[in-house]
mmCIF file of C-alpha atoms in Angstrom:
data_model
loop_
_atom_site.group_PDB
_atom_site.id
_atom_site.type_symbol
_atom_site.label_atom_id
_atom_site.label_comp_id
_atom_site.label_asym_id
_atom_site.label_seq_id
_atom_site.Cartn_x
_atom_site.Cartn_y
_atom_site.Cartn_z
ATOM 1 C CA MET A 1 69.137 26.923 202.371
ATOM 2 C CA LYS A 2 72.008 26.859 200.560
ATOM 3 C CA ILE A 3 74.435 29.497 200.561
ATOM 4 C CA ALA A 4 77.579 31.573 198.299
ATOM 5 C CA PHE A 5 79.683 33.005 199.297
ATOM 6 C CA VAL A 6 82.019 35.445 196.411
ATOM 7 C CA GLY A 7 84.369 37.851 195.428
ATOM 8 C CA LYS A 8 87.369 40.000 193.959
ATOM 9 C CA GLY A 9 90.228 37.704 195.307
ATOM 10 C CA GLY A 10 91.440 38.772 198.917
ATOM 11 C CA SER A 11 88.177 40.280 199.447
ATOM 12 C CA GLY A 12 87.694 38.620 202.583
ATOM 13 C CA LYS A 13 85.067 36.155 201.169
ATOM 14 C CA THR A 14 86.404 33.304 203.386
ATOM 15 C CA THR A 15 86.651 34.907 206.905
ATOM 16 C CA LEU A 16 83.436 36.564 206.380
ATOM 17 C CA ALA A 17 82.556 33.089 205.398
ATOM 18 C CA SER A 18 83.958 31.670 208.679
ATOM 19 C CA LEU A 19 82.033 33.807 210.443
ATOM 20 C CA PHE A 20 79.041 33.890 209.431
ATOM 21 C CA LEU A 21 79.260 29.550 209.793
ATOM 22 C CA ARG A 22 80.250 30.664 213.595
ATOM 23 C CA HIS A 23 77.987 33.378 214.344
ATOM 24 C CA LEU A 24 74.867 30.338 213.055
ATOM 25 C CA ALA A 25 76.943 27.150 215.425
ATOM 26 C CA ALA A 26 76.939 29.953 218.290
ATOM 27 C CA GLU A 27 73.096 29.714 218.131
ATOM 28 C CA THR A 28 71.269 28.326 220.406
ATOM 29 C CA PRO A 29 69.794 26.373 219.126
ATOM 30 C CA THR A 30 72.937 25.189 216.765
ATOM 31 C CA PRO A 31 70.823 25.285 213.716
ATOM 32 C CA PRO A 32 71.677 21.987 211.399
ATOM 33 C CA LEU A 33 74.637 23.597 208.992
ATOM 34 C CA LEU A 34 77.614 22.402 206.605
ATOM 35 C CA GLY A 35 80.411 24.382 205.521
ATOM 36 C CA ILE A 36 81.979 23.893 202.408
ATOM 37 C CA ASP A 37 85.052 25.196 200.929
ATOM 38 C CA ALA A 38 84.351 25.592 197.250
ATOM 39 C CA ASP A 39 87.998 27.842 196.984
ATOM 40 C CA ILE A 40 91.369 26.311 195.351
ATOM 41 C CA ASN A 41 93.453 27.928 198.031
ATOM 42 C CA GLN A 42 91.512 25.023 200.919
ATOM 43 C CA HIS A 43 91.477 28.752 203.423
ATOM 44 C CA LEU A 44 88.199 27.597 205.325
ATOM 45 C CA ALA A 45 89.496 25.005 208.044
ATOM 46 C CA ALA A 46 92.433 27.099 209.659
ATOM 47 C CA ALA A 47 89.994 30.473 209.286
ATOM 48 C CA LEU A 48 87.347 28.336 211.249
ATOM 49 C CA GLY A 49 89.723 27.449 213.761
ATOM 50 C CA ALA A 50 91.404 24.088 212.048
ATOM 51 C CA ALA A 51 93.926 22.915 214.768
ATOM 52 C CA ASP A 52 97.664 22.629 212.962
ATOM 53 C CA ASP A 53 96.935 18.623 213.397
ATOM 54 C CA HIS A 54 93.665 19.148 211.475
ATOM 55 C CA THR A 55 92.880 16.545 208.647
ATOM 56 C CA GLN A 56 90.739 16.622 206.079
ATOM 57 C CA PRO A 57 89.357 14.147 203.608
ATOM 58 C CA THR A 58 88.267 16.147 200.099
ATOM 59 C CA LEU A 59 85.344 15.512 198.291
ATOM 60 C CA GLY A 60 87.249 15.899 194.927
ATOM 61 C CA GLU A 61 89.501 13.271 195.059
ATOM 62 C CA HIS A 62 86.802 11.147 195.715
ATOM 63 C CA LEU A 63 84.500 11.502 193.038
ATOM 64 C CA THR A 64 83.705 8.037 191.835
ATOM 65 C CA ALA A 65 82.365 7.075 195.715
ATOM 66 C CA ILE A 66 80.202 10.549 195.452
ATOM 67 C CA LYS A 67 78.405 9.699 192.462
ATOM 68 C CA ASP A 68 77.822 5.948 192.519
ATOM 69 C CA HIS A 69 76.260 7.806 196.180
ATOM 70 C CA LEU A 70 74.264 9.929 194.867
ATOM 71 C CA ARG A 71 72.512 7.407 191.202
ATOM 72 C CA GLY A 72 70.994 5.048 193.648
ATOM 73 C CA ASP A 73 68.901 3.331 191.999
ATOM 74 C CA ASN A 74 67.786 5.926 189.651
ATOM 75 C CA PRO A 75 66.979 4.220 186.085
ATOM 76 C CA LEU A 76 67.999 7.076 184.199
ATOM 77 C CA VAL A 77 72.225 6.978 184.589
ATOM 78 C CA HIS A 78 73.344 3.770 184.164
ATOM 79 C CA SER A 79 76.942 4.332 186.101
ATOM 80 C CA ALA A 80 78.948 6.317 188.238
ATOM 81 C CA ALA A 81 80.864 7.474 185.525
ATOM 82 C CA ASP A 82 77.734 7.952 183.459
ATOM 83 C CA MET A 83 77.090 10.775 185.326
ATOM 84 C CA ILE A 84 78.493 14.030 185.336
ATOM 85 C CA LYS A 85 79.119 17.298 187.525
ATOM 86 C CA THR A 86 75.711 18.694 186.143
ATOM 87 C CA THR A 87 73.590 15.414 185.455
ATOM 88 C CA PRO A 88 69.815 15.795 187.204
ATOM 89 C CA PRO A 89 68.419 14.154 190.569
ATOM 90 C CA GLY A 90 65.305 12.092 189.426
ATOM 91 C CA ARG A 91 62.911 9.284 190.631
ATOM 92 C CA GLY A 92 66.014 6.073 192.507
ATOM 93 C CA SER A 93 68.737 9.139 193.223
ATOM 94 C CA ARG A 94 69.358 8.974 196.478
ATOM 95 C CA LEU A 95 68.798 12.275 197.591
ATOM 96 C CA ILE A 96 71.058 14.735 200.691
ATOM 97 C CA GLY A 97 69.999 16.776 203.431
ATOM 98 C CA ILE A 98 72.016 19.660 205.460
ATOM 99 C CA ASP A 99 72.618 17.159 208.446
ATOM 100 C CA ASP A 100 71.446 14.143 208.190
ATOM 101 C CA ASP A 101 72.425 10.066 208.875
ATOM 102 C CA ASN A 102 74.674 9.966 205.094
ATOM 103 C CA PRO A 103 77.570 7.693 204.382
ATOM 104 C CA LEU A 104 79.588 10.545 202.576
ATOM 105 C CA TYR A 105 78.771 12.764 205.078
ATOM 106 C CA ALA A 106 80.707 9.932 207.877
ATOM 107 C CA ARG A 107 83.432 9.618 205.372
ATOM 108 C CA PHE A 108 84.040 13.258 204.259
ATOM 109 C CA VAL A 109 82.637 15.808 206.139
ATOM 110 C CA ARG A 110 84.778 16.422 209.573
ATOM 111 C CA ARG A 111 83.827 19.307 212.754
ATOM 112 C CA VAL A 112 86.139 22.662 213.553
ATOM 113 C CA ASP A 113 85.565 24.437 216.866
ATOM 114 C CA GLY A 114 81.954 23.674 216.094
ATOM 115 C CA VAL A 115 81.199 23.837 212.204
ATOM 116 C CA ARG A 116 80.925 20.551 210.225
ATOM 117 C CA LEU A 117 82.563 21.605 207.327
ATOM 118 C CA ALA A 118 83.144 19.497 203.975
ATOM 119 C CA ALA A 119 86.142 19.986 201.476
ATOM 120 C CA THR A 120 86.864 19.898 197.507
ATOM 121 C CA GLY A 121 90.938 19.562 197.744
ATOM 122 C CA PRO A 122 93.593 21.750 197.142
ATOM 123 C CA PHE A 123 94.936 21.778 193.553
ATOM 124 C CA ALA A 124 98.145 19.132 193.605
ATOM 125 C CA GLU A 125 100.502 19.019 191.609
ATOM 126 C CA SER A 126 99.407 16.064 189.599
ATOM 127 C CA ASP A 127 96.822 18.652 187.632
ATOM 128 C CA LEU A 128 99.892 20.583 187.079
ATOM 129 C CA GLY A 129 99.012 20.347 183.435
ATOM 130 C CA VAL A 130 96.080 17.928 183.119
ATOM 131 C CA SER A 131 92.760 19.273 184.464
ATOM 132 C CA CYS A 132 91.156 22.374 185.718
ATOM 133 C CA TYR A 133 90.173 23.389 189.677
ATOM 134 C CA HIS A 134 86.457 22.449 188.167
ATOM 135 C CA SER A 135 86.565 19.309 187.803
ATOM 136 C CA LYS A 136 86.550 19.465 191.471
ATOM 137 C CA VAL A 137 84.418 21.867 192.264
ATOM 138 C CA GLY A 138 82.008 19.711 190.435
ATOM 139 C CA ALA A 139 81.829 17.384 193.715
ATOM 140 C CA VAL A 140 79.221 20.487 195.205
ATOM 141 C CA GLU A 141 77.953 21.359 192.466
ATOM 142 C CA LEU A 142 76.396 17.267 192.349
ATOM 143 C CA LEU A 143 76.256 17.747 195.857
ATOM 144 C CA LEU A 144 73.956 21.224 195.994
ATOM 145 C CA ASN A 145 71.848 20.195 193.697
ATOM 146 C CA HIS A 146 70.667 16.423 195.115
ATOM 147 C CA MET A 147 70.676 18.492 198.292
ATOM 148 C CA VAL A 148 67.212 18.999 199.853
ATOM 149 C CA ASP A 149 67.135 21.186 203.336
ATOM 150 C CA GLY A 150 64.617 23.063 204.584
ATOM 151 C CA ALA A 151 63.548 26.840 206.356
ATOM 152 C CA GLY A 152 66.075 27.292 209.168
ATOM 153 C CA GLU A 153 69.057 25.015 207.383
ATOM 154 C CA TYR A 154 72.244 25.993 206.417
ATOM 155 C CA ALA A 155 75.205 25.154 204.257
ATOM 156 C CA VAL A 156 77.256 27.449 203.314
ATOM 157 C CA VAL A 157 79.398 27.438 200.302
ATOM 158 C CA ASP A 158 82.924 29.531 200.267
ATOM 159 C CA MET A 159 83.594 29.640 196.570
ATOM 160 C CA THR A 160 86.431 30.472 194.167
ATOM 161 C CA ALA A 161 87.007 34.363 193.528
ATOM 162 C CA GLY A 162 85.638 36.196 190.581
ATOM 163 C CA ALA A 163 83.636 34.832 188.326
ATOM 164 C CA ASP A 164 85.300 31.525 188.237
ATOM 165 C CA SER A 165 81.410 29.991 189.629
ATOM 166 C CA PHE A 166 80.186 30.501 186.158
ATOM 167 C CA ALA A 167 82.298 28.114 184.410
ATOM 168 C CA SER A 168 79.384 26.101 185.425
ATOM 169 C CA GLY A 169 75.635 25.602 186.588
ATOM 170 C CA LEU A 170 77.083 25.779 190.284
ATOM 171 C CA PHE A 171 76.952 29.954 190.324
ATOM 172 C CA THR A 172 72.442 28.449 190.790
ATOM 173 C CA ARG A 173 72.662 26.435 192.913
ATOM 174 C CA PHE A 174 72.747 29.206 196.249
ATOM 175 C CA ASP A 175 69.276 31.015 197.730
ATOM 176 C CA VAL A 176 71.163 33.713 198.202
ATOM 177 C CA THR A 177 74.132 34.929 197.390
ATOM 178 C CA PHE A 178 76.317 36.859 198.988
ATOM 179 C CA LEU A 179 78.951 39.140 196.714
ATOM 180 C CA VAL A 180 80.979 40.882 199.619
ATOM 181 C CA CYS A 181 83.054 43.926 198.927
ATOM 182 C CA GLU A 182 86.006 45.928 199.647
ATOM 183 C CA PRO A 183 85.033 49.691 199.059
ATOM 184 C CA THR A 184 87.823 49.924 195.786
ATOM 185 C CA LEU A 185 87.218 50.072 192.289
ATOM 186 C CA ARG A 186 88.704 46.161 191.341
ATOM 187 C CA SER A 187 86.394 45.145 194.015
ATOM 188 C CA VAL A 188 82.890 46.945 192.289
ATOM 189 C CA GLY A 189 83.613 45.086 189.340
ATOM 190 C CA VAL A 190 83.357 42.014 190.169
ATOM 191 C CA TYR A 191 80.322 42.466 191.295
ATOM 192 C CA ARG A 192 79.844 44.178 188.637
ATOM 193 C CA GLN A 193 81.122 41.481 185.986
ATOM 194 C CA TYR A 194 78.961 39.109 188.764
ATOM 195 C CA LEU A 195 75.498 40.712 188.573
ATOM 196 C CA ASP A 196 76.155 40.672 184.876
ATOM 197 C CA TYR A 197 76.603 37.257 184.533
ATOM 198 C CA ALA A 198 74.043 36.216 186.536
ATOM 199 C CA ARG A 199 71.183 38.641 185.108
ATOM 200 C CA ASP A 200 69.778 36.259 183.202
ATOM 201 C CA PHE A 201 69.372 33.509 185.788
ATOM 202 C CA ASP A 202 67.525 35.282 188.508
ATOM 203 C CA VAL A 203 70.519 35.251 191.193
ATOM 204 C CA ARG A 204 69.738 36.051 194.416
ATOM 205 C CA VAL A 205 72.984 38.693 195.376
ATOM 206 C CA ALA A 206 73.330 40.916 198.359
ATOM 207 C CA VAL A 207 76.846 42.895 198.752
ATOM 208 C CA VAL A 208 77.972 42.684 201.632
ATOM 209 C CA GLY A 209 80.818 45.671 202.397
ATOM 210 C CA ASN A 210 84.047 44.583 204.226
ATOM 211 C CA LYS A 211 86.915 46.389 205.104
ATOM 212 C CA VAL A 212 84.532 49.034 205.384
ATOM 213 C CA ILE A 213 87.069 51.776 207.633
ATOM 214 C CA ASP A 214 84.553 55.519 208.152
ATOM 215 C CA ALA A 215 81.715 56.901 206.345
ATOM 216 C CA ASP A 216 83.490 57.864 203.020
ATOM 217 C CA ASP A 217 83.789 53.659 202.186
ATOM 218 C CA VAL A 218 80.365 53.262 203.234
ATOM 219 C CA ALA A 219 79.677 56.283 200.616
ATOM 220 C CA PHE A 220 81.619 54.768 197.407
ATOM 221 C CA LEU A 221 79.140 51.057 198.278
ATOM 222 C CA ARG A 222 76.937 52.619 198.312
ATOM 223 C CA GLN A 223 77.410 55.368 194.900
ATOM 224 C CA HIS A 224 78.689 51.817 192.852
ATOM 225 C CA VAL A 225 76.096 48.724 194.279
ATOM 226 C CA GLY A 226 73.524 50.549 195.394
ATOM 227 C CA ALA A 227 70.915 48.416 197.287
ATOM 228 C CA ASP A 228 72.169 45.600 196.769
ATOM 229 C CA LEU A 229 74.506 47.129 199.987
ATOM 230 C CA LEU A 230 72.780 44.675 202.657
ATOM 231 C CA THR A 231 75.219 44.990 205.522
ATOM 232 C CA TRP A 232 78.939 45.682 205.658
ATOM 233 C CA ILE A 233 81.679 44.359 208.209
ATOM 234 C CA GLY A 234 84.511 47.042 209.691
ATOM 235 C CA ARG A 235 87.851 47.716 211.671
ATOM 236 C CA SER A 236 88.008 44.557 213.434
ATOM 237 C CA ASP A 237 90.671 43.388 215.780
ATOM 238 C CA HIS A 238 88.847 40.630 216.278
ATOM 239 C CA VAL A 239 89.691 39.744 212.144
ATOM 240 C CA ARG A 240 92.966 40.504 212.848
ATOM 241 C CA ALA A 241 93.966 38.710 215.619
ATOM 242 C CA ALA A 242 92.302 35.793 213.423
ATOM 243 C CA GLU A 243 93.964 36.567 210.641
ATOM 244 C CA ARG A 244 97.454 35.974 212.911
ATOM 245 C CA GLY A 245 95.570 32.800 213.910
ATOM 246 C CA ASP A 246 94.242 34.120 217.178
ATOM 247 C CA ILE A 247 90.743 32.561 216.582
ATOM 248 C CA ARG A 248 88.432 33.918 219.499
ATOM 249 C CA PRO A 249 84.885 33.114 219.603
ATOM 250 C CA VAL A 250 82.527 35.102 217.664
ATOM 251 C CA GLU A 251 80.627 36.380 220.624
ATOM 252 C CA ARG A 252 83.326 38.502 221.163
ATOM 253 C CA LEU A 253 83.399 40.202 217.681
ATOM 254 C CA GLU A 254 82.938 43.769 217.874
ATOM 255 C CA PRO A 255 78.711 45.046 217.856
ATOM 256 C CA ALA A 256 78.683 46.741 214.628
ATOM 257 C CA ASN A 257 80.240 43.435 213.343
ATOM 258 C CA ARG A 258 78.308 40.540 214.979
ATOM 259 C CA GLU A 259 74.520 42.616 214.024
ATOM 260 C CA ALA A 260 76.535 42.811 210.604
ATOM 261 C CA LEU A 261 76.214 38.804 210.459
ATOM 262 C CA ARG A 262 72.316 39.358 212.058
ATOM 263 C CA ALA A 263 71.133 41.114 209.396
ATOM 264 C CA MET A 264 72.610 38.057 206.769
ATOM 265 C CA ARG A 265 71.130 35.979 208.587
ATOM 266 C CA ALA A 266 67.862 37.480 208.402
ATOM 267 C CA LEU A 267 68.195 37.967 204.589
ATOM 268 C CA VAL A 268 68.727 34.318 204.040
ATOM 269 C CA ASP A 269 65.460 33.556 206.691
ATOM 270 C CA GLY A 270 63.437 35.645 204.683
ATOM 271 C CA VAL A 271 64.084 33.405 201.474
ATOM 272 C CA GLU A 272 60.941 31.684 199.833
ATOM 273 C CA GLN A 273 62.479 28.516 198.661
ATOM 274 C CA ASP A 274 61.895 27.757 194.669
ATOM 275 C CA TRP A 275 62.402 24.243 194.067
ATOM 276 C CA PRO A 276 60.168 23.410 190.464
ATOM 277 C CA LYS A 277 63.847 26.871 189.649
ATOM 278 C CA PHE A 278 66.241 25.378 191.217
ATOM 279 C CA HIS A 279 64.969 22.206 189.018
ATOM 280 C CA ARG A 280 64.571 23.828 186.491
ATOM 281 C CA GLN A 281 68.474 24.992 186.195
ATOM 282 C CA THR A 282 69.997 22.228 187.232
ATOM 283 C CA VAL A 283 67.760 21.007 184.178
ATOM 284 C CA GLU A 284 68.682 23.460 182.059
ATOM 285 C CA PHE A 285 72.584 23.671 182.489
ATOM 286 C CA HIS A 286 72.539 19.479 182.416
ATOM 287 C CA LEU A 287 71.354 19.634 178.761
ATOM 288 C CA ARG A 288 73.900 23.014 177.954
ATOM 289 C CA ASN A 289 76.617 20.582 179.165
ATOM 290 C CA ALA A 290 75.178 17.311 177.361
ATOM 291 C CA SER A 291 75.443 18.607 174.216
ATOM 292 C CA ALA A 292 78.426 20.738 174.692
ATOM 293 C CA TRP A 293 81.206 18.176 175.706
ATOM 294 C CA ALA A 294 80.239 14.895 177.553
ATOM 295 C CA ASN A 295 77.553 13.118 174.555
ATOM 296 C CA GLY A 296 80.910 12.666 173.608
ATOM 297 C CA ARG A 297 82.156 11.292 176.054
ATOM 298 C CA ALA A 298 80.285 9.349 177.264
ATOM 299 C CA GLY A 299 78.893 7.985 173.744
ATOM 300 C CA ARG A 300 75.427 8.836 174.046
ATOM 301 C CA ASP A 301 73.031 10.963 174.438
ATOM 302 C CA LEU A 302 72.307 12.757 178.612
ATOM 303 C CA ALA A 303 69.174 14.111 177.711
ATOM 304 C CA GLU A 304 67.709 11.225 178.300
ATOM 305 C CA GLN A 305 69.258 12.104 182.121
ATOM 306 C CA VAL A 306 66.579 14.346 183.117
ATOM 307 C CA ASP A 307 63.280 12.501 184.444
ATOM 308 C CA PRO A 308 60.472 14.793 183.313
ATOM 309 C CA GLY A 309 58.176 13.875 185.740
ATOM 310 C CA PHE A 310 60.670 14.789 189.824
ATOM 311 C CA VAL A 311 60.692 18.541 190.733
ATOM 312 C CA PRO A 312 63.166 17.919 195.129
ATOM 313 C CA GLY A 313 61.358 18.685 197.312
ATOM 314 C CA PRO A 314 61.520 18.359 201.182
ATOM 315 C CA VAL A 315 58.226 15.633 199.981
ATOM 316 C CA SER A 316 61.073 13.635 198.045
ATOM 317 C CA LEU A 317 64.185 13.911 200.332
ATOM 318 C CA ALA A 318 60.755 12.308 202.829
ATOM 319 C CA GLY A 319 60.133 10.037 200.442
#
């Protein structure tokens, strides 16, 4: 399953993404698991407990290498330069799994406290005034477009704050989107904005309350998000310690908060993947980007990259 964590800046989405990843990593047996940091702040490694000397190769700086691998022998994609962030897979493309043995993971994935992690990389000084962060996040979109995952497998993505993910089709790449919401009007406002943008795309959103102190906070969230409220994380000495750099074993998380993580996994495990819809939306956003800007840059109609006889799925990866 492909899972996103989104929310207002400061809502705690990186904290919850790290808790969810560490919860899954502590299960027996540990499921196939991949974390991806796609937030401009790049704090997921630290939240997972990375050492001060941890080094993480970044996806955003090596987009050409990623494109070259994924396009494989697809005759509809002429070169890495011909490939944009929305280019869909087709016959001849290289599809990837959650934890398969492929050159991209060998190059870009590192293990942090039992969690395999990839990262887009931060916004560099050389980017200032000449590019936007979405150019780096495009690497994540390409990976997810070419990723074939199955039940009991988890790709967990810490997304950019607010509604920034709507700058591309990335917001449709997930089986479940966990929207982290504090019991405040500003956080609820981001929730409403997200739902407004996602309404026409059949995006499955579940709200996870965070920084919940008492029953009034729960009542506030229920009043404003209704049935979308799945669960919530309450006051946590475990989380406060982590924010000071004291990363404790997830088994020591407060029982009620650990139960919230179990509820989140149960929701994910109950979702049935819809590969035709997933690919249909891949194609839709590719055609939008092609006509809006990419055809002019490529000098040809990139709608020709769409393979009409191809739909990804476990069979495609096996083949």
